[in-house]
CSV table of C-alpha atoms and ligand atoms in Angstrom, one decimal:
chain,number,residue,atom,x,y,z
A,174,UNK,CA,26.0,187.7,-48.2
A,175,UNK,CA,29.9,187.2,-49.9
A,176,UNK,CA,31.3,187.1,-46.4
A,177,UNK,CA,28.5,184.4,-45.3
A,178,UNK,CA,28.8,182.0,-48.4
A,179,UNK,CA,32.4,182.1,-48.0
A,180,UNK,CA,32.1,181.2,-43.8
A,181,UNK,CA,29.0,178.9,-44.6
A,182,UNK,CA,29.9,177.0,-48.0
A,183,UNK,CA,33.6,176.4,-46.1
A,184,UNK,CA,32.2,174.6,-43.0
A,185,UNK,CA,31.6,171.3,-44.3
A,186,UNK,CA,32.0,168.2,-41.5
A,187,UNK,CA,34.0,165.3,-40.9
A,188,UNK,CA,32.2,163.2,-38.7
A,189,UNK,CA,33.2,159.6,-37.1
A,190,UNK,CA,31.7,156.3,-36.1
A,191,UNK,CA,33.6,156.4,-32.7
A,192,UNK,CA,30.8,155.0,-30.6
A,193,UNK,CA,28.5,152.9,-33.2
A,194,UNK,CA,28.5,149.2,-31.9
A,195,UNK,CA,30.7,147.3,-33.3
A,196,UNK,CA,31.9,150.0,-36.1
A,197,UNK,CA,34.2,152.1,-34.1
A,198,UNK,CA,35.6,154.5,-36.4
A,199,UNK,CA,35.0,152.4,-39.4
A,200,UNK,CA,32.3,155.2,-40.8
A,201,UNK,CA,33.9,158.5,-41.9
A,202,UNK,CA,30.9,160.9,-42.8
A,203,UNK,CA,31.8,164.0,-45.1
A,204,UNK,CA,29.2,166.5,-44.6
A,205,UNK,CA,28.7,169.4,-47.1
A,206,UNK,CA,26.2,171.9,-48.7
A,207,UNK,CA,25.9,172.2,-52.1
A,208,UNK,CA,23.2,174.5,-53.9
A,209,UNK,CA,19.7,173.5,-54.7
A,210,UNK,CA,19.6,174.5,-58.3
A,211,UNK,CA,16.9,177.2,-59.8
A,212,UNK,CA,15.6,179.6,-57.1
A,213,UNK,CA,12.4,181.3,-58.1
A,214,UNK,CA,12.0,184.5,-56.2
A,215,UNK,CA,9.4,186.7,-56.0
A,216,UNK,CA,9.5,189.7,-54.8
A,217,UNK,CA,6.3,191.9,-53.6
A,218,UNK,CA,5.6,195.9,-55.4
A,219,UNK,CA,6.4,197.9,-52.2
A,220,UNK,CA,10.1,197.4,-52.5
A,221,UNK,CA,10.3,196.0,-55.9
A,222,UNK,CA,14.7,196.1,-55.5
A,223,UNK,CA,15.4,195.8,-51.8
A,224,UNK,CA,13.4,192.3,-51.6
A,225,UNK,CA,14.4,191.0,-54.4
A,226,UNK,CA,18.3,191.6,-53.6
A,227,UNK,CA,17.2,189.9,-50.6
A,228,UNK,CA,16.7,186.8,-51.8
A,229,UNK,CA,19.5,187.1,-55.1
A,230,UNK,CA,21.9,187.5,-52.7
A,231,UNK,CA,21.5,184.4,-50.7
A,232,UNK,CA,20.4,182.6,-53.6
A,233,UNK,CA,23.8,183.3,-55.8
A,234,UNK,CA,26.7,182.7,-53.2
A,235,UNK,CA,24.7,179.6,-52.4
A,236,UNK,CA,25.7,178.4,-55.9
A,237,UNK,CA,22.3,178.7,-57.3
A,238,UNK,CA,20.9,180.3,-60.5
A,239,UNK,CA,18.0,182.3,-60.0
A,240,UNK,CA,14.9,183.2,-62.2
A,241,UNK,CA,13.0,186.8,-60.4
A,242,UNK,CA,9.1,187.1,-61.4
A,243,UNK,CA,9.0,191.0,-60.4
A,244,UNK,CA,5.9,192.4,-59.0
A,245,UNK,CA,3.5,194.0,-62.2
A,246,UNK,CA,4.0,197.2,-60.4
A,247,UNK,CA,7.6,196.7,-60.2
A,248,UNK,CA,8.4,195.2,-63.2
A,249,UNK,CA,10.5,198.1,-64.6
A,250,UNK,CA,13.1,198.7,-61.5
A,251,UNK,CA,13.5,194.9,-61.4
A,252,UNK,CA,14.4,195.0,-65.5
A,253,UNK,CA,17.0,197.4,-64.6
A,254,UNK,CA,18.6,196.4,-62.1
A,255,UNK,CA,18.7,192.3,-63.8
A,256,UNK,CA,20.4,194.5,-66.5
A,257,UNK,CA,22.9,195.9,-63.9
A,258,UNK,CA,23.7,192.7,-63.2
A,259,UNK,CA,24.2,191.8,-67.0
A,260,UNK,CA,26.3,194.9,-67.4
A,261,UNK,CA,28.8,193.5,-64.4
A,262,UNK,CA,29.4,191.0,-66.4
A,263,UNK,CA,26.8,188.3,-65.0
A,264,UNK,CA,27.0,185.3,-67.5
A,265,UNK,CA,23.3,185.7,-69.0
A,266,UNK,CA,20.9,182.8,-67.6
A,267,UNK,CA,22.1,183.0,-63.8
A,268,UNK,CA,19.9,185.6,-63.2
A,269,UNK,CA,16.6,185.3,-65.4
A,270,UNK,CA,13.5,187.8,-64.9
A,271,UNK,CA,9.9,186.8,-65.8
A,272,UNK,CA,7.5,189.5,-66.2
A,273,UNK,CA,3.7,189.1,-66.3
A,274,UNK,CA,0.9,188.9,-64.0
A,275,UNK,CA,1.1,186.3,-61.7
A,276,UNK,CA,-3.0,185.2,-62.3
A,277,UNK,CA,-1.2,184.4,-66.1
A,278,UNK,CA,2.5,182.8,-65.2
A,279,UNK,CA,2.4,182.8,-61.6
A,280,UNK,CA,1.1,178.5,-61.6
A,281,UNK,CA,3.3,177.8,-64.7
A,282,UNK,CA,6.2,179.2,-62.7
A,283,UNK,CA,5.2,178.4,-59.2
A,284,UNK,CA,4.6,174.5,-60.2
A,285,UNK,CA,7.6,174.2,-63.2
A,286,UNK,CA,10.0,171.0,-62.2
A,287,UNK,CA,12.6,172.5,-62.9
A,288,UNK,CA,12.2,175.3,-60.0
A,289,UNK,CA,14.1,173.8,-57.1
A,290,UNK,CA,12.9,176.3,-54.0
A,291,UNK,CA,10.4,179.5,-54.0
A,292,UNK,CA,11.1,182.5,-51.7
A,293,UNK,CA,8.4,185.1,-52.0
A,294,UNK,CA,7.4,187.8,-50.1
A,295,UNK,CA,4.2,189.3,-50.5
A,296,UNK,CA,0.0,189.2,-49.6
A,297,UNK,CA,-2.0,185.6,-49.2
A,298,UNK,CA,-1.3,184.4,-53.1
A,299,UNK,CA,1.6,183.1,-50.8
A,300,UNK,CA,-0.8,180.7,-49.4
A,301,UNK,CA,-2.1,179.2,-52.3
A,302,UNK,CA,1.6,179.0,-54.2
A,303,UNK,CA,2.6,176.8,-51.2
A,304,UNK,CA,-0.7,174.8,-51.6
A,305,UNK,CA,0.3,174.0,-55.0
A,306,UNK,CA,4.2,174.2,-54.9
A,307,UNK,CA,5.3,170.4,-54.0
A,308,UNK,CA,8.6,169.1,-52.0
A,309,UNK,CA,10.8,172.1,-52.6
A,310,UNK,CA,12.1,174.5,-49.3
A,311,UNK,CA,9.2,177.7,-49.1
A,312,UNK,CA,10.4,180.9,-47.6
A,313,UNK,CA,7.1,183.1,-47.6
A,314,UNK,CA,6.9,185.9,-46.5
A,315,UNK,CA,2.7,186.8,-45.9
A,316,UNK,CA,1.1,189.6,-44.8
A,317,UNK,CA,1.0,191.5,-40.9
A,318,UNK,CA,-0.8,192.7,-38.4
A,319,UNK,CA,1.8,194.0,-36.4
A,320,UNK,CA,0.6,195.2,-33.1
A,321,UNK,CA,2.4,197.6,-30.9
A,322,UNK,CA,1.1,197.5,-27.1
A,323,UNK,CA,1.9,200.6,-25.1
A,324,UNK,CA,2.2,199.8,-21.6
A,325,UNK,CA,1.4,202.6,-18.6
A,326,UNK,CA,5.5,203.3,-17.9
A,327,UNK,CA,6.3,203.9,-22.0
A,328,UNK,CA,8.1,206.5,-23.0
A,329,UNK,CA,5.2,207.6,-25.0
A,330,UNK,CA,6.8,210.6,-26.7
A,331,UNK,CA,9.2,207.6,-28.4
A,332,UNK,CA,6.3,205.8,-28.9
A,333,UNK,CA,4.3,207.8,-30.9
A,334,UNK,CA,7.3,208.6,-33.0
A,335,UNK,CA,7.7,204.9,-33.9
A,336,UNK,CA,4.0,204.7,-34.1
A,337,UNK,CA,4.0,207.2,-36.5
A,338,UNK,CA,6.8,206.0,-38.6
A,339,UNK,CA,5.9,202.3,-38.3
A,340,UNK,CA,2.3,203.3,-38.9
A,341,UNK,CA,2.7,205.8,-41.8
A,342,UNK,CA,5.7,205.7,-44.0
A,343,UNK,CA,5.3,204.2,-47.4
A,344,UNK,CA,2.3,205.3,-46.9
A,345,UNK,CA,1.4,202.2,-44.8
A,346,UNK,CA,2.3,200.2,-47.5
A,347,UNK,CA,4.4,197.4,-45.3
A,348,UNK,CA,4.5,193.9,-44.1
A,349,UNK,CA,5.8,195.1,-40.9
A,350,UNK,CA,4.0,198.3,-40.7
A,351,UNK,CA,2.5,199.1,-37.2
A,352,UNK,CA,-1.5,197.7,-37.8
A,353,UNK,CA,-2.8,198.5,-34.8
A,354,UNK,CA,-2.1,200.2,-31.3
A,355,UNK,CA,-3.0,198.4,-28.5
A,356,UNK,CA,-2.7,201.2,-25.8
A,357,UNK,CA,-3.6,201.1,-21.7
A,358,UNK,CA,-6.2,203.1,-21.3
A,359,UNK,CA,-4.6,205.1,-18.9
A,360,UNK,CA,-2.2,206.6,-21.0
A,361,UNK,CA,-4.6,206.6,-24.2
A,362,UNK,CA,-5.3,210.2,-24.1
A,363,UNK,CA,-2.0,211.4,-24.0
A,364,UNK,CA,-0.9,208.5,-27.0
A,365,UNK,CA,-3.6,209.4,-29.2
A,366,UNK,CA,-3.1,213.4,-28.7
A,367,UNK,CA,1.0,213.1,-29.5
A,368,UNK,CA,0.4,210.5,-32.3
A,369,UNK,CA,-2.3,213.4,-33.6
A,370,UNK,CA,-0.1,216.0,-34.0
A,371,UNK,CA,2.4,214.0,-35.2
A,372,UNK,CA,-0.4,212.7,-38.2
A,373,UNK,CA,-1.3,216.4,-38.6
A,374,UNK,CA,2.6,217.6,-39.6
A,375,UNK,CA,2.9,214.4,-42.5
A,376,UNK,CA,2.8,215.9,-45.7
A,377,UNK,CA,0.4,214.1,-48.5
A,378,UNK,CA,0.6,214.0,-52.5
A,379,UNK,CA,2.3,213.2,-55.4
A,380,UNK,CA,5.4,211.0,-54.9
A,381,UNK,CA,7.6,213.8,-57.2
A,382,UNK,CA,7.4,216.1,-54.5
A,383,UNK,CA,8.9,213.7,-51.8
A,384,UNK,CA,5.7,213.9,-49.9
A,385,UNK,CA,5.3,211.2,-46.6
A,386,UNK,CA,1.8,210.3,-47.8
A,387,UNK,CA,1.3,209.1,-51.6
A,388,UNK,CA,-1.6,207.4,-53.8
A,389,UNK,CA,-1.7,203.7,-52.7
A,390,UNK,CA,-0.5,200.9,-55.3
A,391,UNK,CA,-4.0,200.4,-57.0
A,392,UNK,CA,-7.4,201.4,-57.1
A,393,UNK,CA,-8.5,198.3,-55.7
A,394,UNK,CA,-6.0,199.1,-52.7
A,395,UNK,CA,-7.3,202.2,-52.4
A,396,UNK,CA,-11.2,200.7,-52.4
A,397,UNK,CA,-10.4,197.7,-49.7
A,398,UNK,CA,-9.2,200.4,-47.7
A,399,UNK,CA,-12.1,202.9,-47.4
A,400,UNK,CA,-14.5,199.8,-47.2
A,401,UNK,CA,-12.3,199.7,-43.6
A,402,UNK,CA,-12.8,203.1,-43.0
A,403,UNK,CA,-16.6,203.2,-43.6
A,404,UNK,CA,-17.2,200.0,-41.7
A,405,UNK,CA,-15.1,201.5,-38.3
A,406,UNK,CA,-17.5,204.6,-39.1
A,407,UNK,CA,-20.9,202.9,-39.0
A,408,UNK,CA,-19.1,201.0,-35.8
A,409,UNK,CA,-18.2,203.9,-34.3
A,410,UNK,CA,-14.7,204.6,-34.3
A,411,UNK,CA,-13.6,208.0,-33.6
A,412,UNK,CA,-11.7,209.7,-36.4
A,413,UNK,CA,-9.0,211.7,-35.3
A,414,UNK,CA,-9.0,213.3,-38.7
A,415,UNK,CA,-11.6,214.1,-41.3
A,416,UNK,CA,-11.2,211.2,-43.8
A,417,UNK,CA,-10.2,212.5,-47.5
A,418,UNK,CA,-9.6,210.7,-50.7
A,419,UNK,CA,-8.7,211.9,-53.9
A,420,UNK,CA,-8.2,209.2,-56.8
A,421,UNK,CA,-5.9,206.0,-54.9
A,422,UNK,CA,-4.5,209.1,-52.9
A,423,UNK,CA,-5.9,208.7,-49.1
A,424,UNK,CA,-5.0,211.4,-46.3
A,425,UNK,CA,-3.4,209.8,-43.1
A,426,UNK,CA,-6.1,208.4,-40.5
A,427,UNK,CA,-5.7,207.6,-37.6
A,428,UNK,CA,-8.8,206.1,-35.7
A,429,UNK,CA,-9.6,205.5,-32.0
A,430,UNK,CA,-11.9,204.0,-29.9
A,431,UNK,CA,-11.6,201.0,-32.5
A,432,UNK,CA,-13.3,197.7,-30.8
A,433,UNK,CA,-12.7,193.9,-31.9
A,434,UNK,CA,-16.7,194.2,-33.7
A,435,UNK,CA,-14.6,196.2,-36.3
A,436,UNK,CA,-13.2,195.0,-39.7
A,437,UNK,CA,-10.1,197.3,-39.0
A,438,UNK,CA,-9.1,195.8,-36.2
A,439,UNK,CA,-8.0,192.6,-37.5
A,440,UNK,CA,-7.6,193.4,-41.3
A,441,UNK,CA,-4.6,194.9,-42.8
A,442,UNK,CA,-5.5,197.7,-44.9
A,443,UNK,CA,-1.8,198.1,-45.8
A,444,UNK,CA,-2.9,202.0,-46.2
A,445,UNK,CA,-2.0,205.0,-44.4
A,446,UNK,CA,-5.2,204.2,-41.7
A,447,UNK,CA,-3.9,202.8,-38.8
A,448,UNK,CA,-6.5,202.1,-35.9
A,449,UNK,CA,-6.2,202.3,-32.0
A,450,UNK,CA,-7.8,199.7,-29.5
A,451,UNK,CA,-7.6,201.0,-25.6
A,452,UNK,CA,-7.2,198.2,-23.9
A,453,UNK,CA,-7.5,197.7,-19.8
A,454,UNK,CA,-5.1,194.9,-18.9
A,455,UNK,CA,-1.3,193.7,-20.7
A,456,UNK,CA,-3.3,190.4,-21.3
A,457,UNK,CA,-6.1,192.1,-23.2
A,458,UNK,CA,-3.7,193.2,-25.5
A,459,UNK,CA,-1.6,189.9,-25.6
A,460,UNK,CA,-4.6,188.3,-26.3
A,461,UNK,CA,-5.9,191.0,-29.4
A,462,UNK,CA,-2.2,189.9,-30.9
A,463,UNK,CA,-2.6,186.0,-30.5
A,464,UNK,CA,-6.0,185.9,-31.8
A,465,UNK,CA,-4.7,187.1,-35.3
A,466,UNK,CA,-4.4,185.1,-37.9
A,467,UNK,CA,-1.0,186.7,-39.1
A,468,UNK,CA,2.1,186.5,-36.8
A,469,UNK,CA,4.8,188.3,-38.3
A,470,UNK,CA,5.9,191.1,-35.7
A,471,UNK,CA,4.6,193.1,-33.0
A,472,UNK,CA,6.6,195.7,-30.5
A,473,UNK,CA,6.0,196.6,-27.2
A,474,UNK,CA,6.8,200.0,-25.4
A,475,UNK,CA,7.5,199.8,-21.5
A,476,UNK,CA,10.6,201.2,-19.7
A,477,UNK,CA,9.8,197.6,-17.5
A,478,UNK,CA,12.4,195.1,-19.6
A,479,UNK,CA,11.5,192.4,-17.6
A,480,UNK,CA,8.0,192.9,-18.5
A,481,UNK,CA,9.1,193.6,-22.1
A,482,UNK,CA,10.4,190.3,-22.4
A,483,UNK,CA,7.5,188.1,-20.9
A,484,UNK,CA,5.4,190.4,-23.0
A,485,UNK,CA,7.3,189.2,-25.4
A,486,UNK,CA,7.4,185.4,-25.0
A,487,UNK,CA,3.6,185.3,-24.7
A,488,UNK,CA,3.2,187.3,-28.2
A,489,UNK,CA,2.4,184.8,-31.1
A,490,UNK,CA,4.6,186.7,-33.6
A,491,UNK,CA,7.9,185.6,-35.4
A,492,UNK,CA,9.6,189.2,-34.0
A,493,UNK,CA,9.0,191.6,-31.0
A,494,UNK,CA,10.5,194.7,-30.9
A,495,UNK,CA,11.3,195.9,-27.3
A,496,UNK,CA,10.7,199.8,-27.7
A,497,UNK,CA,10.7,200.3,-31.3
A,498,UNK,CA,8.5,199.7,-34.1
A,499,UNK,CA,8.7,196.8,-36.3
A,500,UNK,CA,11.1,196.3,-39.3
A,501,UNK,CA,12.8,193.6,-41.2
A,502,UNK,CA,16.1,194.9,-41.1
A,503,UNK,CA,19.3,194.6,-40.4
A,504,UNK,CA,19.8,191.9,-43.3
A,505,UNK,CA,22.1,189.4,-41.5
A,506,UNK,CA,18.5,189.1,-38.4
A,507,UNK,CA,16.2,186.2,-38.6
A,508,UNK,CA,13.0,187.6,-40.0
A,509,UNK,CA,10.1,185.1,-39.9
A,510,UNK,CA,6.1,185.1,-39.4
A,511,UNK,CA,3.8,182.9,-37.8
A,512,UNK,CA,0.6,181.2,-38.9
A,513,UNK,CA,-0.4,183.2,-41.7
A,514,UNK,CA,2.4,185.3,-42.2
A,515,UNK,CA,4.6,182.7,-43.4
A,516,UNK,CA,6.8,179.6,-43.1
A,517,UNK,CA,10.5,179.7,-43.0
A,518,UNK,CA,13.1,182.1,-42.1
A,519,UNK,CA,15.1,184.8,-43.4
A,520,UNK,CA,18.4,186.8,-42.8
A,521,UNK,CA,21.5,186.1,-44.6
A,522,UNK,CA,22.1,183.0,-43.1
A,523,UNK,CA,18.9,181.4,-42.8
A,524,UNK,CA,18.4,182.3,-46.5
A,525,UNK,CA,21.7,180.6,-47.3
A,526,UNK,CA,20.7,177.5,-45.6
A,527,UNK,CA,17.3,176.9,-46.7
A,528,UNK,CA,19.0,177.9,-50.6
A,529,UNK,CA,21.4,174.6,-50.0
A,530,UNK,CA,20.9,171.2,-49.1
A,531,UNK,CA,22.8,168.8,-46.9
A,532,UNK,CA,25.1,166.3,-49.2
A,533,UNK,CA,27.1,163.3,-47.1
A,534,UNK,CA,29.2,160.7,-48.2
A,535,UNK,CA,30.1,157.6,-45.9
A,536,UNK,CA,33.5,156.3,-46.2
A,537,UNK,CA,33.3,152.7,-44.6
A,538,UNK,CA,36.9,151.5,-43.5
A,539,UNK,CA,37.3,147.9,-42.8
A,540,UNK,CA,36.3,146.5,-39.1
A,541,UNK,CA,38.6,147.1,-36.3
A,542,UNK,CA,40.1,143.1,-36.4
A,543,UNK,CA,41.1,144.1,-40.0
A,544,UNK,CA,44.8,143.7,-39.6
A,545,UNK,CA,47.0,146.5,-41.5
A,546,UNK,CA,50.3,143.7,-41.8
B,75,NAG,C1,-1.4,184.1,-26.5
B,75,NAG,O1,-2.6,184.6,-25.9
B,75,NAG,C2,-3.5,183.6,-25.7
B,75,NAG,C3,-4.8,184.4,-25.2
B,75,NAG,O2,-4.5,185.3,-24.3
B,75,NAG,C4,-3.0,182.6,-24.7
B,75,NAG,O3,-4.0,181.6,-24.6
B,75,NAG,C5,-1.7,182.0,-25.3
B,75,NAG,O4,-1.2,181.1,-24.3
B,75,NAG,C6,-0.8,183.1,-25.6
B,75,NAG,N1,0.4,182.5,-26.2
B,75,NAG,C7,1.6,182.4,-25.6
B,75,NAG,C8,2.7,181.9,-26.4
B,75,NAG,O5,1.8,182.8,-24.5
């Protein structure tokens, strides 16, 4: 972000009239960016630090101040680290942190006047903050249903490792977690038994002992998400594991044989459950992705690039990964979702640019038969 703001912030324009009619190189145009004011950011509870840096960053070298409303089940990580920032010797004020749940401060903050752009990342209260929000730039960053289509050629022993990572860690607690597995049915067997054994070796409990599976955020979470599991089960889905809960603590499932009828297969349970659709044709699967209502990534496992890449044209999805799973990272990428999964773009430099507007001043010499003698 420093090395951007300096390259960014420095590239003002000097533009001239040389071909308006009659006003050739009478209009000198100065082009610059200058900040937008208060940025209000709001980061979501799965990485209470790393998304709100995200947006501070940008926000800061842009010139802006910044006021952070932490997630409630982030709050405390985001009150240290503001204080980190106070203890390098921030001037208090440019960084400001609101805590509180957002059904109490969210529309007093959302809708204040003197909040001059909104960058949140988070589930659909993104929607209805951008209903409400007024003329000010949106960078919202929704929820995902990030497919992953494994075509016949895919290395598959790299694809259920991805599928496996994508699917499971944070305990499926991700935007860009892998949702659902759109596998050819020819190779489905073979996917579903690595990405088995795979599930089988994760370990589950308390977050203390560095375990890969961990209680999901709320009890709520952990409800919406068996309400998935029991609908795929009267649907019949085949579980690949026996499903066990324990409190908001829920066992890593993976579930096959998953068909469209099924709530799982377009719902994000944003849980360690992760459901796989066999599919017969590449369309059939293009098709499953487009007819989402989230667009935010998707990846795509072939050995075939050139089918990778018209694979990946026809997906309706901000990002497609060609042979890994999806991910927001590295910071300076554009990172984007489609139709419900957001508006705007961000990456370092996009973030910059949607933090700034465009400022121009018109010099107007006198016209050309204006004599200098
Ligand atoms: C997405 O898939 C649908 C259905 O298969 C298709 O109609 C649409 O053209 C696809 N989108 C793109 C960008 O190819």
């Amino acid at each position: 972000c420093a090395e951007e703001g300096v390259r960014i912030l420095g590239e003002g324009k000097f533009l001239v009239s040389d071909s308006f009619p009659g006003n050739e190189r009478t209009k000198y145009c100065l082009t610059s960016k200058i900040p937008l004011g208060v940025i209000l950011a709001i980061p979501p509870f799965n990485y209470p630090v790393n998304l709100a840096v995200s947006k501070i960053g940008p926000a800061l070298v842009a010139g802006n101040s910044l006021v952070l409303k932490p997630p409630t089940q982030g709050a405390v990580a985001a009150l240290h680290m503001v204080h980190c920032f106070h203890l390098a010797g921030f001037p208090k004020g440019l960084i400001s942190c609101v805590t509180g749940k957002g059904s109490e401060i969210g529309d007093f903050l959302t809708m204040h006047p003197g909040v001059n752009c909104i960058s949140f990342t988070g589930g659909d209260t993104g929607i209805a903050i951008s209903k409400k929000a007024g003329m000010i730039p949106l960078q919202m960053e929704l929820g995902g249903k990030d497919a992953c289509i494994i075509l016949e050629d895919a290395d598959l022993d790299l694809a259920a490792a991805n599928i496996v990572k994508g699917g499971f860690s944070y305990s499926g607690q991700r935007c860009t977690a892998v949702k659902v597995v759109l596998v050819m049915d020819s190779v489905a067997d073979a996917l579903v038994d690595k990405v088995k054994a795979k599930v089988g070796k994760l370990t589950v409990g308390p977050p203390e002992d560095d375990c890969d599976i961990t209680p999901v955020v709320t009890e709520s979470s952990a409800n919406f998400i068996e309400g998935l599991v029991m609908d795929a089960q009267r649907k019949g889905a085949t579980f690949c594991q026996e499903y066990k809960r324990a409190g908001n603590l829920i066992w890593p499932l993976l579930l096959d044989n998953v068909r469209p009828d099924m709530r799982i297969a377009w719902e994000e349970p944003f849980g360690p459950v992760l459901p796989v659709i066999r599919i017969n044709s590449v369309e059939e699967g293009i098709h499953h992705c487009n007819a989402s209502n989230f667009g935010l990534q998707g990846c795509v496992f072939t050995r075939d690039i050139n089918k990778a890449i018209l694979i990946s044209d026809a997906m309706e999805t901000g990002t497609v990964q060609i042979n890994s799973a999806p991910a927001r990272g590295p910071d300076h990428f554009p990172f984007q979702g489609l139709k419900d999964s957001g508006i705007g773009s961000q990456g370092i430099t996009n973030s910059i640019n949607m933090m700034t507007k465009i400022k121009t001043t018109v010099i107007n010499l006198p016209t050309p038969s204006y004599t200098m003698g």
